C-alpha cells in the first residue's frame, strides 16, 4: 500500500492530462473541417466512419500488446506523441489524405490510453484498493474533460479554431511527464495482465489459452450485456441534441453543451462513490444500477420538451457513465484474475461495444424518421432493459464480499 500511495498523484495527473489530450482534438476536427477547410458533411462523416471502424478492429490486438509489453509507459508516450503530430498535420494541411491518415492514427492511439492506464493501475495498486483507485482515475479523467472543454472553447473564441490544435502538443508533453513520474520498476507486469494478484498468488505460470474468452461465462455475459447497453446508449445524446435543436432553435449549441457538462459533473462524484463502496455493496449490484439508469433516462426524455427538464435528465447519463467507467475494468479484473489475459479481455469487450454503438446510430436514425423521437426513445429504453436482464444472469464477481452475500448475488 505504501507503494500505491506514492503513485496516487502521478496517476491523478496522468488521467487528467490524457483526458485533455483526447478532448483537445477529437470533438473539434469535424467543426474545423466544415467551417475552416471547406469540407462537406458527407466527406467528414465518411472519413470519421472509416477511421472509427479501423480503430474498433484493433482494440483486441492492442490489448494483447499491452498484456505482453513491459513498456507500458512508452506506449502512452508514443500515443500522445502520435496525437500531437496528427493535430499539427490537420491544422497545417487539412487535405483528405492527411486527415484520413491522421484520423486512423488517432483511432489507434485512442484504443491504447484507457486500457494501458488501467493495466498500470492494476500493476501498482493492491487488489483490495483497486476499486477505489479506479474510481479516482475516472474522476480525474472526467475533470480533465471538463477543463479541456472550457479551455478549448476559450482558445477557439479568443484566437482561432486552428489554435485549439496547438493545445495537443502541450498536453502531450504534460502527459509524458506524468507517466514518467511513475517509476518503471514499480509496475508489476504480471499483475498488470491479471496473471497474479497483489498477494503474489497465481493459478498459472503462463497466460491461459485463448479459449478462456468462450469458457468464462461471466465474460461472455458481460460482453453481451455491455454491447446491448451501448447499442441503446450511443444514439441517446445525438437524438436528444436534435430534439433540443428542433424545440429550442437558436440556443441548440448551448443546450447540447449543458447536456454534456451536466453528465460530466455528475460522473465525478458517482465514480468516487462507486469506487469507495464497490467492495462493500458488490460489483454486480452497482453495475446493475449503472445499467438501469439508461432505460429510465430514455423514458424521461419523452415526458416533456422543456429544456431544463431534458438537461436535468442528463444526471442519469452521468450516473451511468461514472458507474460503468469504474466497474467494467474492475469486473474484468475479477473475471480474468489468474489468466494473464486481462487487457485482451478489455479489447474484446471494447470491440463488441464499438460495433454495437456504430450500428445503433443508423438504426436510431431510421426509427426517428419512421416513428418520431418519443417512440424512438421508448424503443431504445426497451433495448436497455434487455441489457439489464442479461446482466442479471452474470454471477457476482467480487471476492471481497462475504461468501453468503456472494451466494445471494448469484
Steps between C-alpha positions, in 0.01 A plus 500: 500500500793736562606461140145565383468819706829629357351488150156644569594848379677392177201279414266791570688729262537225240123455483438876501744581219399200288143628509634838389696363204206289379241773556725766349477346154216257422186715547645793304622322186158487335419864579841618373471303175147626438549869578868561424612238247190502281408132538140384470316292759498183286879499458556570869263218595666255261851571629393476865310176434794330324752602766260404779442151360873444461551605861229260618662202325832570673377506861563129558853481347593817688380331821729206421789742450431668835495159670832399344707816524703626796511845340154619594622849580659511155168407338334802657785732400495367144122539482503858625783585262301355211194705598712816516632440148149427373371826648773702332452316169127575492559865594768551235371283212132404528493295178300179468804272503663675797180512705414136427848387603491720811154375599613138467803567721273681747265201512787259564653726767161540664480123543831504690445751777217375725606132513866590550417728792281226648784249457750732669251553782451126541877455503569738787182498711398221737195292412310630803563865405433459127132604506573827678793575272298438184234734636765766552639440148154560355442813706824660379428394142158667512647810663749517214216477248325798658823701522594450135147577383520838672861568397454397136183705476680807635806452276280451192298811582795731585746380236368264232372147446845404370656610830310223683713239324818652646380408849554131420885507487498691830291238675700223333809629681314530832359147460847361429640669811215358709551141383878525539441603863388140558827299534518211254605257775183570699278334236456127548431393143371156599238661723432760229386225264303317769738204531523535877353717774661735751562208737717337229250217465487353150305219340725469195867558420407614149189670354215258446367390161295739287207265558452679832297767317232245421533288812451778756124547510525824695713654225261393224200637692675827582611554139149428368325718758747785446451482123120516533534787749713705260273417208229683697727765647702621198212681321347650815701824517497565122122451493457719808710773336280483191183517709632804687604668173151458353321610816732789588653647181779751552632356825564143387878519541475635853245234596710217355801629696285515813399136449862390468626704794214384726585135435872559548451682831275227639737224388778629728333447841332187362836345411645585841202353685498184287872451553460553874205264550551237227661242726230545764190510280611256230624562148200344328246702701664832419545402136125433484438847645704652218321291237156581644561876470479473119142371449373745762679782319347403165147499642547836673607661170146441368318687778572857393685720250589746777871579477562503875329162535695337216835633620421388855430144381867492393578445868418135431752495215762613750397227744533233230828632363666539840386153607599311186837675462598365841331162497567362151880488553448390861264213413731390217786492751283272717407272211845475343703476822766231461462469121757750375246622241358806676578761235396276212165455674464878513574512128236237427236681704592835340483356149153350554388824665632710212330290235168517686526876548584558132207291379252665734542852360373384161209312657408795720495733200255274319285473814473877533403541135228236529374542856618833640720579798278386789433153362865463404606579858250243629632230266859574605384479863358153437835395351671638813268288718617194305858595591400511867336158477810353337723647771283347772608153380865579572632369836640743757870537421635673810707280731487762771134437590428243772419157353134518605459834318674361190255210501201737525641715219518198269 
